[in-house]
CSV table of C-alpha atoms and ligand atoms in Angstrom, one decimal:
chain,number,residue,atom,x,y,z
B,207,CYS,CA,-0.3,0.2,-0.2
B,208,SER,CA,1.3,3.3,-0.7
B,209,LYS,CA,0.6,6.6,1.1
B,210,MET,CA,-2.9,7.5,0.1
B,211,SER,CA,-4.4,4.2,-1.1
B,212,CYS,CA,-4.0,0.3,-1.2
B,213,GLY,CA,-5.7,-0.1,-4.7
B,214,ARG,CA,-4.2,-0.4,-8.1
B,215,GLY,CA,-2.6,2.2,-9.8
B,216,ALA,CA,-4.0,3.8,-13.1
B,217,LEU,CA,-3.2,3.4,-16.9
B,218,ILE,CA,-2.9,7.0,-18.3
B,219,VAL,CA,-2.1,7.6,-22.0
B,220,LEU,CA,-1.2,10.7,-23.6
B,221,GLU,CA,-1.6,10.5,-27.6
B,222,GLY,CA,-1.6,13.4,-30.0
B,223,VAL,CA,0.4,13.8,-33.2
B,224,ASP,CA,4.6,15.0,-33.1
B,225,LYS,CA,5.2,18.1,-31.3
B,226,ALA,CA,2.1,18.2,-29.4
B,227,GLY,CA,3.8,18.4,-25.8
B,228,LYS,CA,3.1,14.8,-24.8
B,229,THR,CA,6.5,14.5,-23.6
B,230,THR,CA,7.0,17.1,-22.1
B,231,GLN,CA,3.5,16.7,-20.1
B,232,CYS,CA,4.2,12.8,-19.4
B,233,LYS,CA,7.1,14.3,-17.4
B,234,LYS,CA,5.5,17.2,-15.4
B,235,LEU,CA,2.8,14.8,-14.2
B,236,VAL,CA,4.9,12.0,-13.0
B,237,GLN,CA,6.8,14.6,-10.9
B,238,ALA,CA,3.1,16.1,-9.7
B,239,LEU,CA,1.6,12.8,-8.9
B,240,ILE,CA,4.8,11.5,-6.7
B,241,ALA,CA,4.7,15.2,-5.3
B,242,SER,CA,1.7,14.7,-4.1
B,243,GLY,CA,2.1,11.0,-2.7
B,244,ARG,CA,0.9,8.8,-5.6
B,245,PRO,CA,3.5,6.6,-6.9
B,246,ALA,CA,3.7,7.1,-10.3
B,247,GLU,CA,6.2,6.0,-13.6
B,248,MET,CA,6.6,6.9,-17.0
B,249,MET,CA,6.7,4.6,-19.7
B,250,ARG,CA,7.1,5.4,-23.7
B,251,PHE,CA,6.0,3.4,-26.8
B,252,PRO,CA,8.3,2.6,-28.7
B,253,ASP,CA,10.5,1.4,-26.0
B,254,ARG,CA,13.3,1.5,-28.4
B,255,THR,CA,15.5,-0.1,-25.5
B,256,THR,CA,14.3,-3.4,-26.3
B,257,LYS,CA,15.5,-5.6,-28.8
B,258,ILE,CA,12.2,-5.5,-30.5
B,259,GLY,CA,12.6,-1.6,-30.2
B,260,GLN,CA,15.9,-1.6,-31.6
B,261,LEU,CA,14.3,-3.5,-34.8
B,262,ILE,CA,12.1,-0.2,-34.7
B,263,SER,CA,14.5,2.0,-33.9
B,264,ALA,CA,16.2,1.5,-36.8
B,265,TYR,CA,13.3,1.5,-39.2
B,266,LEU,CA,12.0,4.8,-37.7
B,267,GLU,CA,15.7,6.1,-38.7
B,268,LYS,CA,15.5,4.7,-42.1
B,269,LYS,CA,18.5,2.4,-41.2
B,270,SER,CA,16.7,-0.1,-42.4
B,271,ASN,CA,13.3,-1.0,-44.4
B,272,LEU,CA,10.7,-3.4,-43.3
B,273,GLU,CA,7.1,-4.0,-44.8
B,274,ASP,CA,4.0,-1.9,-43.3
B,275,GLN,CA,2.8,-5.0,-41.7
B,276,THR,CA,5.9,-6.3,-40.4
B,277,VAL,CA,6.2,-3.2,-38.4
B,278,HIS,CA,2.8,-2.6,-37.4
B,279,LEU,CA,3.4,-6.0,-35.8
B,280,LEU,CA,6.8,-4.9,-34.1
B,281,PHE,CA,5.1,-2.1,-32.8
B,282,SER,CA,2.6,-4.3,-31.2
B,283,ALA,CA,4.7,-6.6,-30.1
B,284,ASN,CA,6.7,-4.5,-28.2
B,285,ARG,CA,3.7,-3.0,-25.9
B,286,TRP,CA,3.1,-6.8,-25.3
B,287,GLU,CA,6.1,-7.7,-24.0
B,288,LEU,CA,6.2,-5.0,-21.4
B,289,VAL,CA,2.4,-6.2,-20.2
B,290,PRO,CA,3.7,-8.4,-17.7
B,291,GLU,CA,5.8,-5.1,-16.1
B,292,MET,CA,2.8,-2.7,-16.3
B,293,ARG,CA,0.4,-5.1,-14.9
B,294,GLU,CA,3.0,-5.6,-11.7
B,295,LYS,CA,3.2,-2.2,-11.1
B,296,LEU,CA,-0.1,-1.0,-11.9
B,297,GLU,CA,-0.9,-4.3,-9.1
B,298,ARG,CA,1.6,-2.6,-6.9
B,299,GLY,CA,-0.3,0.8,-6.9
B,300,ILE,CA,2.2,2.4,-9.2
B,301,SER,CA,0.3,4.9,-12.2
B,302,LEU,CA,1.9,4.5,-15.1
B,303,VAL,CA,1.8,7.7,-17.6
B,304,VAL,CA,2.8,6.3,-20.6
B,305,ASP,CA,3.6,8.5,-23.9
B,306,ARG,CA,1.7,7.0,-26.7
B,307,TYR,CA,-0.1,3.5,-27.0
B,308,ALA,CA,-1.9,1.2,-29.0
B,309,PHE,CA,-3.6,4.5,-30.6
B,310,SER,CA,-0.6,5.7,-32.6
B,311,GLY,CA,-0.1,2.3,-33.5
B,312,VAL,CA,-3.3,2.0,-35.3
B,313,ALA,CA,-3.6,5.9,-36.2
B,314,PHE,CA,0.1,5.6,-37.6
B,315,THR,CA,0.2,2.4,-39.7
B,316,SER,CA,-4.2,3.1,-41.2
B,317,ALA,CA,-3.0,6.5,-42.6
B,318,LYS,CA,-1.0,4.5,-44.9
B,319,PRO,CA,-2.6,3.3,-48.3
B,320,GLY,CA,-4.7,0.0,-47.9
B,321,PHE,CA,-4.8,-0.4,-44.3
B,322,SER,CA,-7.7,-0.8,-42.5
B,323,LEU,CA,-8.4,0.5,-39.0
B,324,GLU,CA,-9.9,-2.8,-38.1
B,325,TRP,CA,-6.8,-4.9,-39.5
B,326,CYS,CA,-4.5,-2.4,-37.0
B,327,MET,CA,-6.8,-2.6,-34.1
B,328,ASN,CA,-6.7,-6.4,-34.4
B,329,PRO,CA,-3.4,-7.4,-32.7
B,330,ASP,CA,-4.0,-5.0,-29.8
B,331,VAL,CA,-6.9,-6.3,-28.5
B,332,GLY,CA,-7.1,-7.1,-25.1
B,333,LEU,CA,-3.8,-5.2,-24.1
B,334,PRO,CA,-4.2,-3.5,-20.7
B,335,LYS,CA,-6.8,-0.9,-21.1
B,336,PRO,CA,-5.7,2.7,-20.1
B,337,ASP,CA,-8.1,4.4,-17.7
B,338,LEU,CA,-8.0,7.4,-19.4
B,339,VAL,CA,-6.6,8.9,-22.7
B,340,LEU,CA,-5.7,12.4,-23.1
B,341,PHE,CA,-5.1,13.8,-26.7
B,342,LEU,CA,-3.0,16.9,-26.7
B,343,GLN,CA,-5.1,18.3,-30.0
B,344,LEU,CA,-2.7,20.7,-31.7
B,345,HIS,CA,-3.7,22.3,-35.4
B,346,PRO,CA,-0.7,21.0,-38.0
B,347,THR,CA,0.0,24.7,-38.5
B,348,ALA,CA,0.4,25.3,-35.0
B,349,ALA,CA,2.6,22.2,-34.6
B,350,SER,CA,5.2,23.3,-37.4
B,351,GLN,CA,5.6,26.6,-35.5
B,352,ARG,CA,7.2,24.3,-32.9
B,353,GLY,CA,10.4,23.5,-34.9
B,354,GLN,CA,11.2,21.7,-38.1
B,355,PHE,CA,10.5,18.1,-38.7
B,356,GLY,CA,13.4,15.4,-37.9
B,357,ALA,CA,14.7,12.8,-40.4
B,358,GLU,CA,12.7,10.3,-38.9
B,359,ARG,CA,10.1,8.6,-40.9
B,360,TYR,CA,6.7,9.7,-40.9
B,361,GLU,CA,7.8,13.5,-39.6
B,362,THR,CA,6.2,15.2,-42.8
B,363,SER,CA,3.1,17.7,-42.2
B,364,ASP,CA,0.8,15.9,-45.4
B,365,PHE,CA,1.1,12.4,-43.3
B,366,GLN,CA,0.7,13.7,-39.5
B,367,ARG,CA,-2.4,15.4,-41.0
B,368,VAL,CA,-3.8,12.0,-42.3
B,369,VAL,CA,-2.5,10.7,-38.6
B,370,MET,CA,-4.9,13.0,-36.9
B,371,GLN,CA,-8.1,12.0,-39.1
B,372,ARG,CA,-7.4,8.8,-37.8
B,373,PHE,CA,-7.3,9.7,-34.1
B,374,GLU,CA,-9.9,11.1,-34.5
B,375,HIS,CA,-11.9,8.7,-35.8
B,376,LEU,CA,-10.6,6.8,-32.7
B,377,MET,CA,-11.7,9.0,-30.1
B,378,LYS,CA,-15.3,8.4,-31.1
B,379,ASP,CA,-15.2,5.3,-29.2
B,380,PRO,CA,-17.4,5.8,-25.8
B,381,SER,CA,-15.8,2.6,-24.4
B,382,LEU,CA,-12.8,4.6,-23.6
B,383,ASN,CA,-12.3,7.4,-21.3
B,384,TRP,CA,-11.0,10.1,-24.1
B,385,GLN,CA,-9.9,13.3,-22.7
B,386,VAL,CA,-9.2,16.1,-25.5
B,387,ILE,CA,-6.8,18.7,-24.6
B,388,ASP,CA,-6.2,22.0,-26.3
B,389,ALA,CA,-2.5,21.5,-26.9
B,390,ALA,CA,-2.0,24.8,-27.8
B,391,LYS,CA,-2.1,26.4,-24.1
B,392,SER,CA,1.0,27.2,-22.1
B,393,ILE,CA,2.7,24.1,-20.6
B,394,GLU,CA,1.6,25.3,-16.8
B,395,GLU,CA,-2.1,25.5,-18.0
B,396,LEU,CA,-2.1,22.0,-20.1
B,397,HIS,CA,-0.5,20.7,-16.9
B,398,ALA,CA,-3.3,21.6,-14.2
B,399,GLU,CA,-5.8,20.5,-16.8
B,400,ILE,CA,-4.1,17.1,-17.3
B,401,LYS,CA,-3.2,16.8,-13.4
B,402,THR,CA,-7.1,17.3,-12.7
B,403,HIS,CA,-7.8,14.7,-14.8
B,404,SER,CA,-5.7,12.0,-13.9
B,405,GLU,CA,-6.6,12.5,-10.4
B,406,THR,CA,-9.9,11.7,-11.0
B,407,ALA,CA,-8.9,8.5,-13.2
B,408,ILE,CA,-6.3,7.1,-10.2
B,409,ALA,CA,-9.2,7.9,-7.6
B,410,MET,CA,-12.0,5.7,-9.9
B,411,ALA,CA,-9.2,3.0,-10.9
B,412,GLU,CA,-8.4,2.1,-7.3
B,413,ASN,CA,-11.3,-0.2,-6.9
B,414,GLN,CA,-11.6,-1.7,-10.4
B,415,PRO,CA,-9.7,-4.6,-12.0
B,416,ILE,CA,-7.7,-3.9,-15.0
B,417,GLY,CA,-10.0,-3.7,-18.4
B,418,GLU,CA,-8.7,-5.3,-21.8
B,419,LEU,CA,-8.4,-2.8,-24.7
B,420,TRP,CA,-11.1,-3.0,-27.9
B,421,LYS,CA,-12.8,-6.1,-26.3
T,596,ADP,P1,5.8,15.2,-28.0
T,596,ADP,O1,6.7,14.7,-27.6
T,596,ADP,O2,4.4,15.4,-28.3
T,596,ADP,O3,6.2,15.2,-29.9
T,596,ADP,P2,7.4,18.0,-27.2
T,596,ADP,O4,6.8,17.5,-25.6
T,596,ADP,O5,8.5,16.7,-27.2
T,596,ADP,O6,6.2,16.9,-28.0
T,596,ADP,O7,7.4,19.2,-27.3
T,596,ADP,C1,8.2,19.7,-28.2
T,596,ADP,C2,8.2,20.9,-28.6
T,596,ADP,O8,7.2,22.0,-28.2
T,596,ADP,C3,9.7,20.9,-27.4
T,596,ADP,O9,10.4,21.8,-28.0
T,596,ADP,C4,8.7,21.5,-26.2
T,596,ADP,O10,9.5,22.0,-25.8
T,596,ADP,C5,7.7,22.5,-27.2
T,596,ADP,N1,6.4,22.1,-26.3
T,596,ADP,C6,5.7,21.4,-25.4
T,596,ADP,N2,4.6,21.9,-24.9
T,596,ADP,C7,4.9,23.2,-25.5
T,596,ADP,C8,3.2,24.4,-25.4
T,596,ADP,N3,2.1,23.9,-24.4
T,596,ADP,N4,4.1,25.4,-25.5
T,596,ADP,C9,4.6,25.8,-26.7
T,596,ADP,N5,5.8,24.8,-26.9
T,596,ADP,C10,5.7,23.8,-26.2
T,597,FDM,N1,4.4,5.2,-34.0
T,597,FDM,C1,4.1,5.0,-32.4
T,597,FDM,C2,3.7,3.9,-34.7
T,597,FDM,O1,3.8,4.2,-35.7
T,597,FDM,N2,3.5,2.9,-34.3
T,597,FDM,C3,3.2,2.7,-33.0
T,597,FDM,O2,2.3,1.9,-32.5
T,597,FDM,C4,3.8,3.7,-31.8
T,597,FDM,C5,3.5,3.5,-30.4
T,597,FDM,O3,6.5,6.0,-33.9
T,597,FDM,F1,6.0,8.7,-35.6
T,597,FDM,C6,5.3,6.3,-34.7
T,597,FDM,C7,4.8,7.7,-34.0
T,597,FDM,C8,6.1,8.2,-34.3
T,597,FDM,C9,7.3,6.9,-34.2
T,597,FDM,O4,8.3,8.8,-32.5
T,597,FDM,C10,7.6,7.1,-32.8
T,597,FDM,P1,8.3,9.0,-30.8
T,597,FDM,O5,9.3,10.2,-31.1
T,597,FDM,O6,9.5,8.1,-29.9
T,597,FDM,O7,7.3,9.6,-30.1
């Protein structure tokens, strides 16, 4: 048991297009939760440190080429390989703040020609279900003002525009606790909103079993 509760931790996911502020807000949220006596840790997907993650990283850096199907399944496998660790931490009362999850998986692959949403979702069906999905909504023009894209795969404004449309479709799913946040606000304003939503989700998750995504 932690100071504040004996329940499980909450699974909190931050999603959004590139440069929406996901990483900035994940770090601030973890710090704030810990400071208020709520155990929390940050995770990110892809987790480039594992063997599967290294294959993904080489692909994103354009050091290798893979079939679109192959890389999609590697992204999913990278989540599944971390599920035992995630469950163990959640059960110990640690809330997990996750930078991207299966929603990025579906949004990015289904933005490629010939990929249905359904095909893209299948490998991730049954993953631990997030208790809260914060979507940092940022117009592509505003995103482009936050600096140039790097050299990685997917870092073009045309592709990101299609990705945004796929995210919008996924957000219509009422079985998930989506909260859309206007990412054009200041870092501190966003942090305050995100912290409030997260505290509510943590309180709600405490007495509930971990759900299964898209099941
Ligand atoms: P992401 O992880 O979504 O790609 P980052 O957190 O890395 O985004 O932020 C991308 C860039 O935008 C960084 O240079 C960061 O300092 C800046 N940034 C983050 N949040 C804001 C904000 N609310 N307003 C203006 N700039 C921001
Ligand atoms: N991405 C991320 C995917 O295509 N599928 C996924 O399942 C996930 C989690 O990989 F372009 C994409 C999204 C982004 C890249 O970049 C990872 P960051 O900078 O590490 O978030």
